[in-house]
Coordinates of C-alpha atoms in Angstrom, one line a residue:
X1 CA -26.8 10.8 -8.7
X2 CA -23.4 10.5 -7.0
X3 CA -24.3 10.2 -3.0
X4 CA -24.6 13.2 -0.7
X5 CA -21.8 14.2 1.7
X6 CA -22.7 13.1 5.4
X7 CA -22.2 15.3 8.1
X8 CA -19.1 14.5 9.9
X9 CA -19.4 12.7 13.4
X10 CA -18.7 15.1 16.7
X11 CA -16.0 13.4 17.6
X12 CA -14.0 14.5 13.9
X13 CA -15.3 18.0 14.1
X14 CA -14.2 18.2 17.8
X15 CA -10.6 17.5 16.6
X16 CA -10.4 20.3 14.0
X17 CA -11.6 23.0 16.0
X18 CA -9.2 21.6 19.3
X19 CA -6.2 21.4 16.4
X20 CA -6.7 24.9 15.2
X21 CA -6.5 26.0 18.9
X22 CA -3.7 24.1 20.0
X23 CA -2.0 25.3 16.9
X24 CA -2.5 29.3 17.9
X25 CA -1.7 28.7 21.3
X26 CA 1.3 26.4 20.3
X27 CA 2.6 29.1 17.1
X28 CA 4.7 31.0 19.2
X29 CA 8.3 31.0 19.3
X30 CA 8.9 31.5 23.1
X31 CA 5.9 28.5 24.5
X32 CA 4.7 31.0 26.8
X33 CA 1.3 29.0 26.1
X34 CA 3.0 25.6 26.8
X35 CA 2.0 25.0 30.6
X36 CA -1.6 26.2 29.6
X37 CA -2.1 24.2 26.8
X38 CA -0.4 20.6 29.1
X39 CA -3.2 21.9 32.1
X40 CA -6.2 22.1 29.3
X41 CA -5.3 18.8 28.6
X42 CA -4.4 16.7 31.4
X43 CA -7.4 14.5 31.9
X44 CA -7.9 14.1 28.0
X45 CA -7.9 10.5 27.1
X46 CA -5.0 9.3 25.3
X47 CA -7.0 8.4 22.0
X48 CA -7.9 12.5 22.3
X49 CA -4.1 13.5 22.2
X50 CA -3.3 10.9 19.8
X51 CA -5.7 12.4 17.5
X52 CA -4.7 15.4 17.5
X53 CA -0.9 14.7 17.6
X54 CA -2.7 13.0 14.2
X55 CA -4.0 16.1 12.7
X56 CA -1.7 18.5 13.2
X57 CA 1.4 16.4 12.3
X58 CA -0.3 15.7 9.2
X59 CA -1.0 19.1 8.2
X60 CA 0.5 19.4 5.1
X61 CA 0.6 23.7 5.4
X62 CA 1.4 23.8 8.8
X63 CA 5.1 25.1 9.6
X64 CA 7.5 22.6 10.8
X65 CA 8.6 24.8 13.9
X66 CA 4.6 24.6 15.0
X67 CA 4.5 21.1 14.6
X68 CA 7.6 20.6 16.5
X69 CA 5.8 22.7 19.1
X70 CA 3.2 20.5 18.9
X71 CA 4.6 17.3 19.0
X72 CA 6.8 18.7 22.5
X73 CA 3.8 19.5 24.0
X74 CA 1.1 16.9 23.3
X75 CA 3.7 14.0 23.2
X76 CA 2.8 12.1 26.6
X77 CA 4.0 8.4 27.9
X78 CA 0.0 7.2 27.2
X79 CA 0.2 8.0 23.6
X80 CA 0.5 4.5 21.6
X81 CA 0.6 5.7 18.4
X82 CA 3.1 8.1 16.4
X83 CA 3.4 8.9 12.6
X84 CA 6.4 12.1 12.8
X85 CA 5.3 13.3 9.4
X86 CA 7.8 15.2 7.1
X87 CA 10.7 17.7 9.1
X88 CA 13.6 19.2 7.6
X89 CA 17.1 18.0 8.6
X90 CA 17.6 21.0 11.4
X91 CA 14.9 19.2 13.3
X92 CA 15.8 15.2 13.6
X93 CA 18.1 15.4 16.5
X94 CA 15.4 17.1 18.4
X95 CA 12.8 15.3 17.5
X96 CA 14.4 11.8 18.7
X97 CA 14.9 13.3 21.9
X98 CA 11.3 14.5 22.3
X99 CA 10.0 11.0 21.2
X100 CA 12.7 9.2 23.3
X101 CA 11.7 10.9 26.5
X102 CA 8.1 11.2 26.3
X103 CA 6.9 8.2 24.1
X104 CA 7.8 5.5 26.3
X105 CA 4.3 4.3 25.9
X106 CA 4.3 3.9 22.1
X107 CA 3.1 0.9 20.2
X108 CA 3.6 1.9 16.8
X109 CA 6.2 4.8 15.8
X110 CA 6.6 5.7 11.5
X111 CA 9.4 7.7 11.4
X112 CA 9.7 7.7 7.5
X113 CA 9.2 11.4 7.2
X114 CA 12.5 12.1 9.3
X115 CA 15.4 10.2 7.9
X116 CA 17.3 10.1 10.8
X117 CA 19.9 7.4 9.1
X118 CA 22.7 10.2 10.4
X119 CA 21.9 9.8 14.4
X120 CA 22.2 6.1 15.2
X121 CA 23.1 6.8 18.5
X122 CA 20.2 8.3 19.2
X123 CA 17.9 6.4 17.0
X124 CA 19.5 3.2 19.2
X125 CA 18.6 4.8 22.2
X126 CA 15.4 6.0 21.4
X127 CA 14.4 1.9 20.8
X128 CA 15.9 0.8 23.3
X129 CA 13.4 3.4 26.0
X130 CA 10.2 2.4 23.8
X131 CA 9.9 -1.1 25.7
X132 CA 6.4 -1.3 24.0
X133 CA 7.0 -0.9 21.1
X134 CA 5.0 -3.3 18.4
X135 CA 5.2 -1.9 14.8
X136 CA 8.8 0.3 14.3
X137 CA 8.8 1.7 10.6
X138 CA 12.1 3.1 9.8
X139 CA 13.1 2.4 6.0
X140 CA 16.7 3.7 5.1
X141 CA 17.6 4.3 8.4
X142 CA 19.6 1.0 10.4
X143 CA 23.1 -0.2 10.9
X144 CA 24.2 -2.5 13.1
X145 CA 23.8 -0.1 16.1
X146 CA 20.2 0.3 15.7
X147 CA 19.9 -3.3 14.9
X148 CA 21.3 -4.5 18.1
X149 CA 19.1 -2.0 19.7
X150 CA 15.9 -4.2 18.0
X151 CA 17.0 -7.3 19.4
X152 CA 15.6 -6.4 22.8
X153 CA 12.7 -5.4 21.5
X154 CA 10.7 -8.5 22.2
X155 CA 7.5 -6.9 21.9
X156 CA 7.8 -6.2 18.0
X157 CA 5.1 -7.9 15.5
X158 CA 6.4 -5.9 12.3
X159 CA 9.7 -4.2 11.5
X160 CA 10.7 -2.0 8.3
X161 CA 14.5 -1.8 7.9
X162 CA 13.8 -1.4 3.9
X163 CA 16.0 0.6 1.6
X164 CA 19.8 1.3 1.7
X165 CA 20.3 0.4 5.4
X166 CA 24.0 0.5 6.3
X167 CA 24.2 -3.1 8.8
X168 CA 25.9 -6.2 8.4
X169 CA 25.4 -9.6 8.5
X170 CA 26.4 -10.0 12.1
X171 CA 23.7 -7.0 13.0
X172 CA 21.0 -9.4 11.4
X173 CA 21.8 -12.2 13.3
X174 CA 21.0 -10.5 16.3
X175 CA 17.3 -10.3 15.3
X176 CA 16.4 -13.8 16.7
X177 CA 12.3 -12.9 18.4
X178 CA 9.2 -15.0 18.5
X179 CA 6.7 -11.7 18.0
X180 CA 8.2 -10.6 14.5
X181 CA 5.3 -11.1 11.9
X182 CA 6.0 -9.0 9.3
X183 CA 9.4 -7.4 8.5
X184 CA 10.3 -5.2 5.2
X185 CA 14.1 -5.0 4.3
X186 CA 16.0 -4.5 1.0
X187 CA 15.4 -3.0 -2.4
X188 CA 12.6 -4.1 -4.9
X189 CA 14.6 -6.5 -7.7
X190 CA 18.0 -6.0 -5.6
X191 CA 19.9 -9.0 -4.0
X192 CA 22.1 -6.8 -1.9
X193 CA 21.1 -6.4 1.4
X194 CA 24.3 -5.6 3.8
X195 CA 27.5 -3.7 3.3
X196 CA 29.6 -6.9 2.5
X197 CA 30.2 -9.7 0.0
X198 CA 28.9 -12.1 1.9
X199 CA 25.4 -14.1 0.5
X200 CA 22.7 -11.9 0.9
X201 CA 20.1 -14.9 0.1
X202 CA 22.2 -16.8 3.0
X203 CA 21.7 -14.0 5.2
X204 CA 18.2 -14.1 4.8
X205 CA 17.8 -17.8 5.2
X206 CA 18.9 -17.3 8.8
X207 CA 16.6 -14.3 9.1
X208 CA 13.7 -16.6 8.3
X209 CA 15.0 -19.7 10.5
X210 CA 15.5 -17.5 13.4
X211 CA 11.8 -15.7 13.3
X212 CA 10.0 -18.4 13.4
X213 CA 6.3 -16.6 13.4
X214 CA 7.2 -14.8 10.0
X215 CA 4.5 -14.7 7.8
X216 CA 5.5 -11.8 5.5
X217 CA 8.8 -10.9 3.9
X218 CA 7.6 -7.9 2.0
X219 CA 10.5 -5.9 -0.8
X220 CA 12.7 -8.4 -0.8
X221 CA 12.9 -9.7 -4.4
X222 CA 14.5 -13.5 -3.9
X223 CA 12.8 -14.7 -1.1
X224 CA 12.8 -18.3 -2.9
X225 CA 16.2 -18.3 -2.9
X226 CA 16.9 -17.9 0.5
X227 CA 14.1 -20.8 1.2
X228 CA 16.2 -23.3 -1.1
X229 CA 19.3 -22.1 0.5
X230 CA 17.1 -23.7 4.0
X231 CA 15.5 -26.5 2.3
X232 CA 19.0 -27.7 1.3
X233 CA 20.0 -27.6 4.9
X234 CA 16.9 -28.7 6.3
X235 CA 14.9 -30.5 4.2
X236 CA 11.6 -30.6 7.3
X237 CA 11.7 -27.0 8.4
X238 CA 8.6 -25.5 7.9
X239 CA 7.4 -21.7 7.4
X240 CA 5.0 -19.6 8.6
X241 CA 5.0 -17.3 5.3
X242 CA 1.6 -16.2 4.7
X243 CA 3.5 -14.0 1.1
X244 CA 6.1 -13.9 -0.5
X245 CA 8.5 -12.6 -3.2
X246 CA 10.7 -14.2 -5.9
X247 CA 12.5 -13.4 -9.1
X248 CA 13.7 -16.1 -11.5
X249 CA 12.1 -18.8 -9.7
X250 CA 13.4 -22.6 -11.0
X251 CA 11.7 -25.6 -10.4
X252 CA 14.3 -26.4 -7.6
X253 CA 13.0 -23.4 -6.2
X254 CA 9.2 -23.6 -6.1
X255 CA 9.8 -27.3 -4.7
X256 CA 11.4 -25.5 -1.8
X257 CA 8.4 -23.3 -1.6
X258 CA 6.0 -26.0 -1.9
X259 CA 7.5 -28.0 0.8
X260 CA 8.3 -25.3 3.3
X261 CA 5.2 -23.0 3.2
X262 CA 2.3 -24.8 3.3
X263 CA 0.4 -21.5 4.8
X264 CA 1.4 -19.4 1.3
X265 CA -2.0 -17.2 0.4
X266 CA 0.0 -14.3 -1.4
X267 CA 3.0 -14.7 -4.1
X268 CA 4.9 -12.5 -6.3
X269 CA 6.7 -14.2 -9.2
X270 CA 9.0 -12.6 -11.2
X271 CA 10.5 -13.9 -14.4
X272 CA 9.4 -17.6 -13.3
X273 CA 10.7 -20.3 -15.4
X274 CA 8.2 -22.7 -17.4
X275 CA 6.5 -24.5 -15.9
X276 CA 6.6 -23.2 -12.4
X277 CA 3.6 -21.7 -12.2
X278 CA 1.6 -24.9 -12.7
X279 CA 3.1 -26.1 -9.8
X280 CA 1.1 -23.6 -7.8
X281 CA -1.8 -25.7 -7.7
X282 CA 0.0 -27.8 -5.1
X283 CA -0.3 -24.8 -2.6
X284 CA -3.7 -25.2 -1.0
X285 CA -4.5 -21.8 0.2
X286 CA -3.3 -19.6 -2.3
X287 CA -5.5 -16.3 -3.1
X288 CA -3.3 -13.8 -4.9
X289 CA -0.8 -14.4 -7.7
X290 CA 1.3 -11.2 -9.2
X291 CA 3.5 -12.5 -12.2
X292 CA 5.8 -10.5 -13.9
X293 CA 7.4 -11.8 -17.6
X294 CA 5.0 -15.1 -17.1
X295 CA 4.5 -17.7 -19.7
X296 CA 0.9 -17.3 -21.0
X297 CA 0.4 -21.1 -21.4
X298 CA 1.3 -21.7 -18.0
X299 CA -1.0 -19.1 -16.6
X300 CA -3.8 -20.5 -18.4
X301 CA -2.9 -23.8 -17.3
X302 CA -2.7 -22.7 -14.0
X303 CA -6.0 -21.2 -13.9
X304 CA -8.0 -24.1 -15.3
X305 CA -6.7 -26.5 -12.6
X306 CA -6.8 -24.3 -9.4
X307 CA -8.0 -20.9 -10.6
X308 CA -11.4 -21.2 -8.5
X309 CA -9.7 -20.6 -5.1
X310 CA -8.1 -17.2 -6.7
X311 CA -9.2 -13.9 -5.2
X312 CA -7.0 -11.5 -6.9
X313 CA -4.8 -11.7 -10.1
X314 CA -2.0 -9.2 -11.0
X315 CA -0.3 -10.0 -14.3
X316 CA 2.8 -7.5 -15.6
X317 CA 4.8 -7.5 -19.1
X318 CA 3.4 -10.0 -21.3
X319 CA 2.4 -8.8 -24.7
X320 CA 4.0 -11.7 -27.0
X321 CA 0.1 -13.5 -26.6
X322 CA -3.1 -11.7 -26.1
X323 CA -5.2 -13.0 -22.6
X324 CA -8.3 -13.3 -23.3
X325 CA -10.4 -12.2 -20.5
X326 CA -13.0 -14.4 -20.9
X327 CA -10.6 -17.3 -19.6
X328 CA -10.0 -15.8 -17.0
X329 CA -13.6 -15.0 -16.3
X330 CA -14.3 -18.8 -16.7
X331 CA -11.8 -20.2 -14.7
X332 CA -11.8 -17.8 -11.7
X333 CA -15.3 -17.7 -10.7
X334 CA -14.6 -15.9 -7.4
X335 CA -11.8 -12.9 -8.6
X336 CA -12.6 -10.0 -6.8
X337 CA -9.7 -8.2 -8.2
X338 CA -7.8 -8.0 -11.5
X339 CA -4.4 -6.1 -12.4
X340 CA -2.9 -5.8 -15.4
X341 CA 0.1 -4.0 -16.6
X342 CA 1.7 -4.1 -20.1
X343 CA -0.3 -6.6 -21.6
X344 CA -2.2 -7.7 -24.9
X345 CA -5.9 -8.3 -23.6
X346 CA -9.1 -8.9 -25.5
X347 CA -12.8 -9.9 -24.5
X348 CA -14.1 -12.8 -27.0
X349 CA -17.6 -13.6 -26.0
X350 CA -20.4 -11.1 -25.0
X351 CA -22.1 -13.7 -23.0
X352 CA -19.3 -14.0 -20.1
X353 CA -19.7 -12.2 -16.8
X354 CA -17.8 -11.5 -14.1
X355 CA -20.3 -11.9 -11.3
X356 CA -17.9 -10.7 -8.2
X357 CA -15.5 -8.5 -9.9
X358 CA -15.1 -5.4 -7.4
X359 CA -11.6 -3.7 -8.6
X360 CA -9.9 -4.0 -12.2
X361 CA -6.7 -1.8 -13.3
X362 CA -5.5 -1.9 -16.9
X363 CA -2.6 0.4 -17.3
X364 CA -0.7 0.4 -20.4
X365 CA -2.3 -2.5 -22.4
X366 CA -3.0 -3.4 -25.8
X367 CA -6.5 -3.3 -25.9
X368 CA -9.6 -2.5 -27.9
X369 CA -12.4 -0.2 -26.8
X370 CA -14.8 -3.2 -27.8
X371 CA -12.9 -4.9 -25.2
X372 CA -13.2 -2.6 -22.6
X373 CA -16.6 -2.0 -23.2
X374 CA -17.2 -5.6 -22.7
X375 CA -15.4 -5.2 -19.1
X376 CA -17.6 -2.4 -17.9
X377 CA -20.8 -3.8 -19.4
X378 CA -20.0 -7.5 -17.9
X379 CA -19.3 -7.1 -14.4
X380 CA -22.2 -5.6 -12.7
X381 CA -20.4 -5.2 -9.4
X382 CA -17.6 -3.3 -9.9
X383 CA -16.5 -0.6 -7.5
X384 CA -12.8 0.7 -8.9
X385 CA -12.0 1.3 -12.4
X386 CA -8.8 2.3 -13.6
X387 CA -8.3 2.3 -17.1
X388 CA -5.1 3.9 -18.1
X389 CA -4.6 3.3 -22.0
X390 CA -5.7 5.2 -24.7
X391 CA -9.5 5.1 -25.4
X392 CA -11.6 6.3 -28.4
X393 CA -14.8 6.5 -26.6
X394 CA -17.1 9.2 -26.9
X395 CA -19.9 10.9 -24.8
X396 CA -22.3 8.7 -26.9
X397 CA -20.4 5.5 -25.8
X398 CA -20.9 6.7 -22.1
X399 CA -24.4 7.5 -22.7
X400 CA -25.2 3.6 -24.4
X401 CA -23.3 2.5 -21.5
X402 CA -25.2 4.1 -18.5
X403 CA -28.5 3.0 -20.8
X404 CA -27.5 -0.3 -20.8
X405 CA -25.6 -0.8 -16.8
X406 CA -27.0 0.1 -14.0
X407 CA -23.3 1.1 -12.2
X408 CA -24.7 0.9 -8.5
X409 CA -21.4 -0.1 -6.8
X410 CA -19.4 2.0 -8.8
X411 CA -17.0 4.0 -6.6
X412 CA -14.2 5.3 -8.0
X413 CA -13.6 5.6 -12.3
X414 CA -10.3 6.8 -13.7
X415 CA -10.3 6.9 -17.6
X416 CA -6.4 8.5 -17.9
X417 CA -6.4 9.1 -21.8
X418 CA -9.9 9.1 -23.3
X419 CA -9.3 12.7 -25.5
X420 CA -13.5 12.1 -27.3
X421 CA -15.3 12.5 -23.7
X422 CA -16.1 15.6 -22.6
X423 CA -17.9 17.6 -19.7
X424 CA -21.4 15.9 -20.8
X425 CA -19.6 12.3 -20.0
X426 CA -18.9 13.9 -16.5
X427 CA -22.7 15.0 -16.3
X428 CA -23.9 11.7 -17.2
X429 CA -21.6 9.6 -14.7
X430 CA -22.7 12.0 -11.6
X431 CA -26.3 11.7 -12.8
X432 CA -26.5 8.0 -13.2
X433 CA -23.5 6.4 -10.7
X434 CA -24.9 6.4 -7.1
X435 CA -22.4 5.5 -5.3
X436 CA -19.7 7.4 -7.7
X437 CA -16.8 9.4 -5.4
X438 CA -14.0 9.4 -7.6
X439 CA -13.5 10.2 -10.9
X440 CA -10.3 11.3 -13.0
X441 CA -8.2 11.4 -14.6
X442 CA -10.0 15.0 -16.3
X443 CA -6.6 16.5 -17.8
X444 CA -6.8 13.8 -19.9
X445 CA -10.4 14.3 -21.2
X446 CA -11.3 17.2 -23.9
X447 CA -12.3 19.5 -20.8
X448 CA -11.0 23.1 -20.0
X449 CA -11.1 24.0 -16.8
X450 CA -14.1 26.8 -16.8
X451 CA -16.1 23.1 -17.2
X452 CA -14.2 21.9 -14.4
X453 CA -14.3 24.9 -12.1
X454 CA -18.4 25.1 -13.0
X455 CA -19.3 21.4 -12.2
X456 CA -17.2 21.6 -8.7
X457 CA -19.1 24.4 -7.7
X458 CA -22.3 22.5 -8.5
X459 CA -20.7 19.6 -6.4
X460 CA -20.1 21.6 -3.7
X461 CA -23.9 23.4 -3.5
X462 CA -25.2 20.3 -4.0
X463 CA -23.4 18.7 -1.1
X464 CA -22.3 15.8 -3.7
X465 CA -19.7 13.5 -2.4
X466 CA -17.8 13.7 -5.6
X467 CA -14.4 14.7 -6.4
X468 CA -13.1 15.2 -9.9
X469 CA -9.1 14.6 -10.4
X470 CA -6.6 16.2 -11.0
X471 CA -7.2 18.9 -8.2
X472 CA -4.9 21.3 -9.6
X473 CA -5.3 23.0 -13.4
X474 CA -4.8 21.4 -16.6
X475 CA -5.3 22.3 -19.8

């Protein structure tokens, strides 16, 4: 049976009930509750306001003039941690003011729910107080301005300028700091960056040489590029780069790769030329490979030199040969998780196992239901399934199934298009799953929603921690 729901700590419990308060007293157009509400909470701890700044922001129902409220009010100079949520327009200016006056003690500030890209002045200023800052999330949002403003930040360990930022060249260069980690900028599969002709891949180069404790580019779709462009001019410069992203990666390319980022666990090749994924071997620590349009006898390759040290594998848009799982299976004894998108997949021999398989997504594959049967027989620990192809199974299938595996780590099972299971597969996976939280994706299972409706109020007398997906009605 899928596991009981436990009762919530205190401390989460204590937070509701303050929220809803604080909310009433805060709804008001006129604050006459304001000083009240800052004199019940002046010796609350920081991580108490924080958590309810939290909550309420959050709150997807809740009116953006009493969240504004909110945010004015519980906003102090010991909070370290700020996500805005999502404001209308009317509301930005105000809302960088309010943050730039009271949030001087702020660590971490996302500001992705208020695209403020229209107030650089302010947004400049607003860094420029927050002298603690150490994580600054503000995708679609820089120029030059703001950029300079990030220079002085010295305290930053991860930046995100992503998205269609309006800086230059010149503002980039300003970012020269020996915290930055981690930074996000630029478009998925785009090589423009800045407003100007000038290289983008240049432009990055000197991003990487003048961070020199970067370990993660992250969006940015030619990072290889930009390493040749310093391997050319400096043949022994080394990287910290933990990941990275490529398209079109040549041989010339993964040499500078090789060479320069000798701490590489994480890459993301796209459209890499033959014979440049063999050459991965020669990075020691890899983990995680995603390949996009990758040459099949490569991959295999690949994996029967160096495919024991993989962790996870993510393979997209390959349906000109068929991967056989059981490959994989054989040569990567220690994958704990295993994507794949748009691809020809089958599962030859009944006898192979998975033994620490945790998470597997197939979405949009060519694949039989022999095959995935195989999958979900032969990997006893699994604990996320996503299937999303079309499946022929039926309730009996699922029965034979539960007879046969035990499921006791399963934790979350999405079967998107499987039109022959009905509400007696749903029965059957809540009665034999223990550990079973998740399961979807019902509108496309031969359900109504009287079936639905009638097994989520057995959930919710039961106390089952189970939720059945989509939440809304289907037919």
């Amino acid at each position: 049976m899928s596991p009981k729901n436990q009762v919530h700590p205190l401390s989460y419990l204590c937070v509701k009930l303050v929220s809803a308060q604080l909310i009433q007293a805060l709804s008001d157009d006129e604050g006459r509750n304001y000083d009240v509400v800052l004199e019940y909470l002046f010796d609350a701890t920081y991580e108490v306001v924080q958590e309810l700044l939290k909550n309420i922001l959050n709150s997807v129902n809740l009116d953006a003039a009493t969240r504004f409220s909110c945010l004015q009010v519980l906003l102090r100079q010991d909070v370290r941690k700020l996500d805005t949520g999502i404001f209308p327009h009317s509301y930005y200016e105000a809302i960088l003011k309010v943050i730039t006056q009271k949030g001087t003690g702020l660590q971490q500030l996302n500001l992705k729910g208020v695209w403020v890209r229209d107030h650089p002045a302010q947004l400049s200023e607003l860094v420029t107080n927050l002298t603690k800052l150490k994580i600054l999330v503000i995708p679609h949002m820089a120029d030059d301005q703001v950029l300079q403003a990030i220079s002085k930040a010295q305290s930053l360990s991860v930046l995100d300028i992503s998205g269609e930022c309006s800086f230059t060249s010149s503002g980039l260069r300003l970012i020269r700091n020996e915290t930055l980690t981690c930074v996000d900028i630029g478009y998925f599969g785009k090589k423009s960056i800045c407003q100007q002709d000038e290289s983008d891949c240049d432009i990055i180069a000197e991003m990487i040489e003048n961070l020199p404790n970067l370990t993660c580019l992250r969006t940015y779709s030619f990072t290889g590029t930009s390493l040749l462009t310093l391997y050319r001019k400096n043949s022994k410069h080394k990287t910290r780069l933990k990941y990275l992203h490529d398209t079109g990666t040549s041989d010339e390319v993964i040499e500078a790769i090789i060479n320069m980022c000798e701490q590489l666990k994480s890459i993301h090749l796209d459209t890499p030329q033959k014979g440049v994924i063999c050459r991965l071997k020669q990075l020691k620590k890899l983990n995680c490979i995603k390949l996009v349009h990758h040459d099949s006898a490569d991959l295999l390759d690949y994996l029967a030199d160096s495919g024991a040290a993989l962790q996870v594998l993510k393979l997209n848009h390959n349906k000109r040969n068929a991967l056989d799982l059981c490959d994989v299976c054989l040569c990567v004894p220690n994958l704990h998780t295993l994507e794949c998108f748009q691809l020809k997949l089958a599962f030859s021999q009944m006898d192979t196992f998975f033994m620490n398989l945790e998470n597997i997504e197939i979405l949009y594959c060519d694949v039989s239901d022999s095959s995935l049967k195989c999958i979900l027989m032969n990997c006893p620990f699994l604990k996320r399934v996503i299937i999303g192809c079309v499946i022929n199974m039926t309730d009996g299938d699922v029965f034979r199934l539960c007879a046969e595996c035990d499921f006791l780590c399963l934790e979350e099972l999405w079967l998107s298009c499987a039109r022959g299971l009905t509400c007696i597969s749903v029965e059957l996976l809540m009665g034999h799953c223990p550990n079973l939280k998740v399961l979807g994706q019902l509108s496309g299972w031969d359900i109504h929603q009287e079936e639905i409706e009638y097994l989520r109020s057995v959930i919710l007398y039961t106390n089952t921690d189970l939720t059945l997906l989509p939440l809304g009605t289907f037919s």
